[in-house]
Short mmCIF file of C-alpha atoms in Angstrom, two decimals:
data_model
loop_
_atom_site.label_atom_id
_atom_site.label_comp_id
_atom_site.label_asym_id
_atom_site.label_seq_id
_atom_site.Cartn_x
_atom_site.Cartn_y
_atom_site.Cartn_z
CA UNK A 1 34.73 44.60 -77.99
CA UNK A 2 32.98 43.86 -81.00
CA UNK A 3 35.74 44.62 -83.22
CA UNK A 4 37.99 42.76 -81.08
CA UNK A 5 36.41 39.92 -81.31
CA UNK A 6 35.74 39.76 -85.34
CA UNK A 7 39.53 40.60 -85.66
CA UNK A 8 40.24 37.63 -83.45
CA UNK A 9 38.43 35.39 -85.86
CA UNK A 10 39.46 37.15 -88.66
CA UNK A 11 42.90 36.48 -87.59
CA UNK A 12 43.15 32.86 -87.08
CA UNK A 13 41.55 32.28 -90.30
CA UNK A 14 43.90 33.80 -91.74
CA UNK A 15 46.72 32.24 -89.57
CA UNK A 16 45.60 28.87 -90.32
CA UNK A 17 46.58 29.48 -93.99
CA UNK A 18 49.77 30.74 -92.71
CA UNK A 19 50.24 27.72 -90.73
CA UNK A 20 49.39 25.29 -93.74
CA UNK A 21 52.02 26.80 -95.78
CA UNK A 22 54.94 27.09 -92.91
CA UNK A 23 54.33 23.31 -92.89
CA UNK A 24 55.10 22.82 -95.95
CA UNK A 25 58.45 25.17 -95.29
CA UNK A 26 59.17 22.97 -92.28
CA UNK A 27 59.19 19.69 -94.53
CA UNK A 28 61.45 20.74 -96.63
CA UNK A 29 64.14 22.14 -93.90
CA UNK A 30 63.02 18.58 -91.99
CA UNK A 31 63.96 16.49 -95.15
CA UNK A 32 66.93 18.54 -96.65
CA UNK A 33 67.69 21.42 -94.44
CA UNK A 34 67.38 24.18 -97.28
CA UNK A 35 64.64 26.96 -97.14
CA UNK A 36 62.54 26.54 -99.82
CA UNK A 37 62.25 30.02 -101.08
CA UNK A 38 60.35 28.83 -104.30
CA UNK A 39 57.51 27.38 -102.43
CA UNK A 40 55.33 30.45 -103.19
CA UNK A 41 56.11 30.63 -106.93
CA UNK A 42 55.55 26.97 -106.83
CA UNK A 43 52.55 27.07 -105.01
CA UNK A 44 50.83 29.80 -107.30
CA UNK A 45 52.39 27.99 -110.43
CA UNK A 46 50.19 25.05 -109.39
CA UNK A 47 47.00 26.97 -108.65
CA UNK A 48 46.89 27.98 -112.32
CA UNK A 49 47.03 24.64 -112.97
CA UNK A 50 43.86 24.09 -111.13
CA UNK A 51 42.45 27.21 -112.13
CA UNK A 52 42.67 26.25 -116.01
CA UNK A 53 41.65 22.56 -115.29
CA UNK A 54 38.39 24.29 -113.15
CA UNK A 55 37.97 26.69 -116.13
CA UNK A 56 37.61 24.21 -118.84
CA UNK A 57 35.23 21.68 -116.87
CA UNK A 58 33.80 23.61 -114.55
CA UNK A 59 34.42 21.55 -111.67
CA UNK A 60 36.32 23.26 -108.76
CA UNK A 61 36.94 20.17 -107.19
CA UNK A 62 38.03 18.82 -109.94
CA UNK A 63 40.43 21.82 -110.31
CA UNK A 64 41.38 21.44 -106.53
CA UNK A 65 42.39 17.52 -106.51
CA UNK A 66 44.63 18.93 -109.63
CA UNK A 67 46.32 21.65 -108.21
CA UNK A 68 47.56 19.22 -105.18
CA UNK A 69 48.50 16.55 -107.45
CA UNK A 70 50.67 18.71 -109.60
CA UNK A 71 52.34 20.05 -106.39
CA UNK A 72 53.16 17.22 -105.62
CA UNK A 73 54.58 15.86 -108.93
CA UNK A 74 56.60 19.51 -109.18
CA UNK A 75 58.03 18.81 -105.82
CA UNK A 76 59.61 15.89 -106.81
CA UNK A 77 60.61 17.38 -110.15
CA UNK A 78 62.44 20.14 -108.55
CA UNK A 79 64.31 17.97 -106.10
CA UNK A 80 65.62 15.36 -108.67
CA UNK A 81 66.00 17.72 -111.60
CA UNK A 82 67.73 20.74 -109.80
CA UNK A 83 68.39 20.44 -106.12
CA UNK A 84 69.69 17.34 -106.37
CA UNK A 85 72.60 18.79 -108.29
CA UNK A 86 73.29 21.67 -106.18
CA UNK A 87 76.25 21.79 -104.49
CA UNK A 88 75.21 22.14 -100.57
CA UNK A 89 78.91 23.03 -99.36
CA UNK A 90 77.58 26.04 -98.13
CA UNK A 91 73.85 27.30 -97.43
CA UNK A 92 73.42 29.71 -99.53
CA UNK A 93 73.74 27.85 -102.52
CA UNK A 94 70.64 26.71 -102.58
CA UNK A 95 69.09 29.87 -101.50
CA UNK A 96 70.07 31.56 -104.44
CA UNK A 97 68.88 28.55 -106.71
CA UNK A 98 65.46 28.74 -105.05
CA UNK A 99 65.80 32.16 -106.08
CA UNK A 100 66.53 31.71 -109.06
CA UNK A 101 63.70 29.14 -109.53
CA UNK A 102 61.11 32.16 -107.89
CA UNK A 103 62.05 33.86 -111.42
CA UNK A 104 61.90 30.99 -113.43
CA UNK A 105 58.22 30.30 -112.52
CA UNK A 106 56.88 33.90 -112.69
CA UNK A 107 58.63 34.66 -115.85
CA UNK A 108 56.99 31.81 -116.99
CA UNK A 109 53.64 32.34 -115.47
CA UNK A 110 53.41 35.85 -117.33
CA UNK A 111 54.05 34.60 -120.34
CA UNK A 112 51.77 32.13 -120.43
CA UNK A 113 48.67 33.94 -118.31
CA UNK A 114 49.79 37.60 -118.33
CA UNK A 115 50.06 39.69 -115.52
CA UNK A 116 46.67 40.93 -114.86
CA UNK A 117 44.78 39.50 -111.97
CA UNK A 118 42.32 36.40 -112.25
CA UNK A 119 39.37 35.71 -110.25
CA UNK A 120 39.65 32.75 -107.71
CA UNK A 121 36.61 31.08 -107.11
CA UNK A 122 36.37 29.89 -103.24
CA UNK A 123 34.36 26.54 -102.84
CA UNK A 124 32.06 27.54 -100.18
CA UNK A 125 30.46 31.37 -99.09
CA UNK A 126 33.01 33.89 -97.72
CA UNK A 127 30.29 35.53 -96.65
CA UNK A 128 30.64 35.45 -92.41
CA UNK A 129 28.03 33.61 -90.03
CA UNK A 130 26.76 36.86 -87.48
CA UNK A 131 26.26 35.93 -83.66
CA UNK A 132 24.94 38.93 -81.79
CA UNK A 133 25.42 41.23 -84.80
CA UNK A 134 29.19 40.08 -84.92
CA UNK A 135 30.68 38.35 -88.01
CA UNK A 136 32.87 35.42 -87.21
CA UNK A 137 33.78 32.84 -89.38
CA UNK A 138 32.19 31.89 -92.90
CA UNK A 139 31.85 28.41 -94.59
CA UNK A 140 35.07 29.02 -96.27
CA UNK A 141 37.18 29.80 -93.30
CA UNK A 142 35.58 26.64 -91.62
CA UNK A 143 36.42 24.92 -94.97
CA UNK A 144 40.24 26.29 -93.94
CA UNK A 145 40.21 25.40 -90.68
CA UNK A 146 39.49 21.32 -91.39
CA UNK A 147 41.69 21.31 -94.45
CA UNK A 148 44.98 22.70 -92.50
CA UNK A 149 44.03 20.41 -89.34
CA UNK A 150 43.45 16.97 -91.85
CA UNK A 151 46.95 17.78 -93.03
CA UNK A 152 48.90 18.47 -89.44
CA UNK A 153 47.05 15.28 -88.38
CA UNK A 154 48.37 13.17 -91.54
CA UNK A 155 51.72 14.67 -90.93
CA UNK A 156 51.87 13.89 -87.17
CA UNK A 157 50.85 10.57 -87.93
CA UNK A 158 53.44 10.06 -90.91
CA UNK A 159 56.35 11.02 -88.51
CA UNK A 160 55.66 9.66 -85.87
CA UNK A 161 53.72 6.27 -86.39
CA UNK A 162 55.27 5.39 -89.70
CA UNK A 163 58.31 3.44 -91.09
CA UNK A 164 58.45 5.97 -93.86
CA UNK A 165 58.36 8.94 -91.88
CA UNK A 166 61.02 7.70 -89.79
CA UNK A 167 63.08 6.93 -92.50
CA UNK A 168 62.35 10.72 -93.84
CA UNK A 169 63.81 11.93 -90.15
CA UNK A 170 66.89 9.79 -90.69
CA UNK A 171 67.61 10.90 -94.00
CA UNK A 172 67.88 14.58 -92.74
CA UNK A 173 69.20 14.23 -89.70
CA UNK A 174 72.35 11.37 -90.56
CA UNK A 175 71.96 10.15 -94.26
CA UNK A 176 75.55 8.69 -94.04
CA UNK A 177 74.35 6.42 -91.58
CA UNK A 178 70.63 5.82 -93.29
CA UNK A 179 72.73 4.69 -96.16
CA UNK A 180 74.87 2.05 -94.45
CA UNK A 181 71.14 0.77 -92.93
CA UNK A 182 70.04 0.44 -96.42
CA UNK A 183 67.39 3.96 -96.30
CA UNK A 184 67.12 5.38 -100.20
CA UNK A 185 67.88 9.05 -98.49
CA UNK A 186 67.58 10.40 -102.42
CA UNK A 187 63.88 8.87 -102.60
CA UNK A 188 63.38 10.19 -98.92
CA UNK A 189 64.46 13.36 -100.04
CA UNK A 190 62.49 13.63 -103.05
CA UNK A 191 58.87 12.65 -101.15
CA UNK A 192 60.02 15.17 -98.72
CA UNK A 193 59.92 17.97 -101.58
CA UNK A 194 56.98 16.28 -102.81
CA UNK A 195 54.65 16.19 -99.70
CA UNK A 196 56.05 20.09 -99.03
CA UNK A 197 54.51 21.04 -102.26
CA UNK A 198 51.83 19.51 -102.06
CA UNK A 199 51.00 21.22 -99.00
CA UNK A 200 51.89 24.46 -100.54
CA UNK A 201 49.66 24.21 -103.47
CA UNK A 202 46.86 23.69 -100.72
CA UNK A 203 47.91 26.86 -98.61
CA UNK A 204 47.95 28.97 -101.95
CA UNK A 205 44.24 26.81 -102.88
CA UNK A 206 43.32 28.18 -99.77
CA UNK A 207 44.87 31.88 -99.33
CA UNK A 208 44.33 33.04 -103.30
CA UNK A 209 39.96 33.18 -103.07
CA UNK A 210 40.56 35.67 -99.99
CA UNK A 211 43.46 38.07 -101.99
CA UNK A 212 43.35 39.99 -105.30
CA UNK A 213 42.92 36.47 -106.94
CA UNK A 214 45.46 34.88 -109.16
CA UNK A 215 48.74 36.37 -110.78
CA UNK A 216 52.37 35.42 -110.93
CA UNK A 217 53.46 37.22 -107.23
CA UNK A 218 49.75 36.51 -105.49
CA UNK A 219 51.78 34.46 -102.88
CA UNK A 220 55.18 36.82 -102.29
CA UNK A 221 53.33 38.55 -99.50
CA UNK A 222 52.08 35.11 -97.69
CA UNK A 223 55.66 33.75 -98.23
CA UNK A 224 56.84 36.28 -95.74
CA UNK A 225 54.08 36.29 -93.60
CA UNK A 226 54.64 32.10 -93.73
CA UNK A 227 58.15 32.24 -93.47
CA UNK A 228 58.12 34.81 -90.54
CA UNK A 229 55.46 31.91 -88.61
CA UNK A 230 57.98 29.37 -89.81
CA UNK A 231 61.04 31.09 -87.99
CA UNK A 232 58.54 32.11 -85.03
CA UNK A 233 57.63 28.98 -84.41
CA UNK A 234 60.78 27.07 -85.23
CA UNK A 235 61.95 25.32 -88.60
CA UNK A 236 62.14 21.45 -86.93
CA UNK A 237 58.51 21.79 -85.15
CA UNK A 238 55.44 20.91 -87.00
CA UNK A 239 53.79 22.66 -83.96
CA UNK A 240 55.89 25.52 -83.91
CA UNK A 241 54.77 25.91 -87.43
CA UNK A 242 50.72 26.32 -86.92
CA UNK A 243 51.54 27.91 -83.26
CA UNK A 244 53.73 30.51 -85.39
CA UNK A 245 50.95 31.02 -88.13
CA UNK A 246 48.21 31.75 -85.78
CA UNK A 247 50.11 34.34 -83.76
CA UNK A 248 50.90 35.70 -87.08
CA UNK A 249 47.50 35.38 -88.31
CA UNK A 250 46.46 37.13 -85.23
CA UNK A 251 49.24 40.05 -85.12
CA UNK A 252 48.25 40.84 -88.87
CA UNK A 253 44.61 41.12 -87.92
CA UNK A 254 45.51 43.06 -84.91
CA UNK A 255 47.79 45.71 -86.87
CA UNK A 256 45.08 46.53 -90.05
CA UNK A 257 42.41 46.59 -87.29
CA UNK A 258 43.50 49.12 -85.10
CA UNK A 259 46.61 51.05 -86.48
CA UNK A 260 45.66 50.36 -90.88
CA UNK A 261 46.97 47.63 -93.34
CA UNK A 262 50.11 49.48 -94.36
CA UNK A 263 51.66 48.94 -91.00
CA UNK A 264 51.16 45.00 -91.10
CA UNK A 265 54.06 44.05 -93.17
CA UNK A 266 56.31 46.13 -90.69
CA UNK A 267 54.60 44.43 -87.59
CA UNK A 268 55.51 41.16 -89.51
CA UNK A 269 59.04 41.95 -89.79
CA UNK A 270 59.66 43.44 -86.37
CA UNK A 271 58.17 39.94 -84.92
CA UNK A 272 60.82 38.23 -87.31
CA UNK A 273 63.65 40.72 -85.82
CA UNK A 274 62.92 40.20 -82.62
CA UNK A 275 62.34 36.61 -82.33
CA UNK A 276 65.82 35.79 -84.06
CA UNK A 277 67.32 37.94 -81.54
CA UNK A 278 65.83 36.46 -78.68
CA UNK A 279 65.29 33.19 -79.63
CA UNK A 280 67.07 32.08 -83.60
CA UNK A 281 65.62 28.57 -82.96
CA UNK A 282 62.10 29.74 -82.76
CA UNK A 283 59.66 29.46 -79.78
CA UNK A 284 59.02 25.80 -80.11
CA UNK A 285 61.93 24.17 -81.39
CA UNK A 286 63.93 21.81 -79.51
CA UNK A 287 66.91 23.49 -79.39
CA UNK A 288 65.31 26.50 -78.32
CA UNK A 289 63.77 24.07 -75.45
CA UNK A 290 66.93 22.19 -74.82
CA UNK A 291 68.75 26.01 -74.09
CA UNK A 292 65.78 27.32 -71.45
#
């Protein structure tokens, strides 16, 4: 029981990083309907940012504040200077840009840091509070827990209290008509890229201090994992997004505990398998509700 219950926390500290960066999935597919694929080269691209900033001053927050900052100016970089030019008669064209981009940034990354790992400082102690000789949660998974629920709270509230959320919505759903109504859909677009990577570069702020540390493909593994919760949950919900990265969290806890870590991936991808089989729109979608 013990170990059940430290895997359970274990678990939904990790899923709440998984659920920060399948929001940041779900913003993009809400503003443009394309699947980022570079958000985890883009997210790690911008932790080196804060990583070097932290290095030379020695301020982490400093370092931090940086890293979300840049995401956010690279999100809107990426939209206007590439995206915006790719042709979007089919899907998979800008799949295989993203993809495309994913090498970009690492080859990059390398050249400039190398390949070896770097240490990621973590703000607060990983080291876990004990409650009846049980370790549950440390300051830095508390730390997690308030950063990813700030952000779903300023996200609810942009979409659904705001003028420019709305107009965000509209842009993605009917930008022909948003036009004739006098929306900028290519600003809305670009703020949605924006806001997405800046919620990225959080998620990787977040999930690089608990990995190996920093290197050019520290986030490929949480892209899946995040994806996977994205799908799960559904690509139009914001709550199908941290629903999906907490069951994920908790199914990847739940797999290293009892049957070893190499299994975890494959319990990752057998969730994906068998959710787009029984439900493609995810479990909290509205289409997926609209069809029950």
């Amino acid at each position: 029981m013990d170990r059940f219950v430290f895997l359970t926390f274990d678990g939904l500290s990790r899923g709440a990083v998984y659920a920060a960066f399948a929001l940041a999935l779900v913003l993009i597919w809400r503003a443009t309907r394309i699947v980022n694929f570079a958000q985890g080269a883009m997210a790690v691209s911008t932790a080196y940012v804060g990583y070097s900033v932290s290095t030379a001053t020695g301020s982490y927050w400093l370092g931090f504040v940086v890293a979300v900052v840049a995401g956010l100016l690279l999100g809107a970089v990426t939209e206007r200077v590439v995206m915006r030019f790719v042709d979007h008669s089919s899907p998979l064209n800008g799949v295989v840009v993203a993809l495309g981009l994913v090498l970009v940034i690492q080859g990059v990354l390398g050249m400039i840091y190398g390949n070896e790992f770097r240490p990621a400082g973590a703000p607060f102690s990983r080291d876990a509070f004990t409650v009846g000789g049980v370790a549950l949660l440390s300051r830095f998974d508390l730390f997690v827990f308030a950063a990813v629920f700030v952000v779903v709270a300023l996200l609810a509230v942009l979409f659904t209290k705001t003028a420019v959320g709305l107009r965000m919505r509209a842009s993605a759903f009917a930008p022909d008509v948003s036009r004739l109504l006098g929306v900028n859909v290519g600003g809305m677009l670009t703020l949605g890229w924006a806001l997405a990577a800046a919620v990225g570069s959080l998620a990787g702020l977040l999930v690089i201090p608990t990995e190996l540390g920093l290197h050019p493909n520290a986030m490929d593994i949480v892209f899946v994992s995040s994806f996977t919760a994205a799908v799960v949950g559904g690509l139009d919900s914001a709550f199908g997004a941290v629903a999906g990265g907490l069951i994920v969290g908790l199914l990847l806890s739940y797999t290293s505990g009892y049957l070893g870590a190499t299994v975890a991936p494959i319990a990752v991808l057998v969730l994906l398998v068998v959710v787009l089989l029984g439900r493609p729109g995810g479990l909290f979608s509205r289409s997926a509700a609209r069809a029950v």
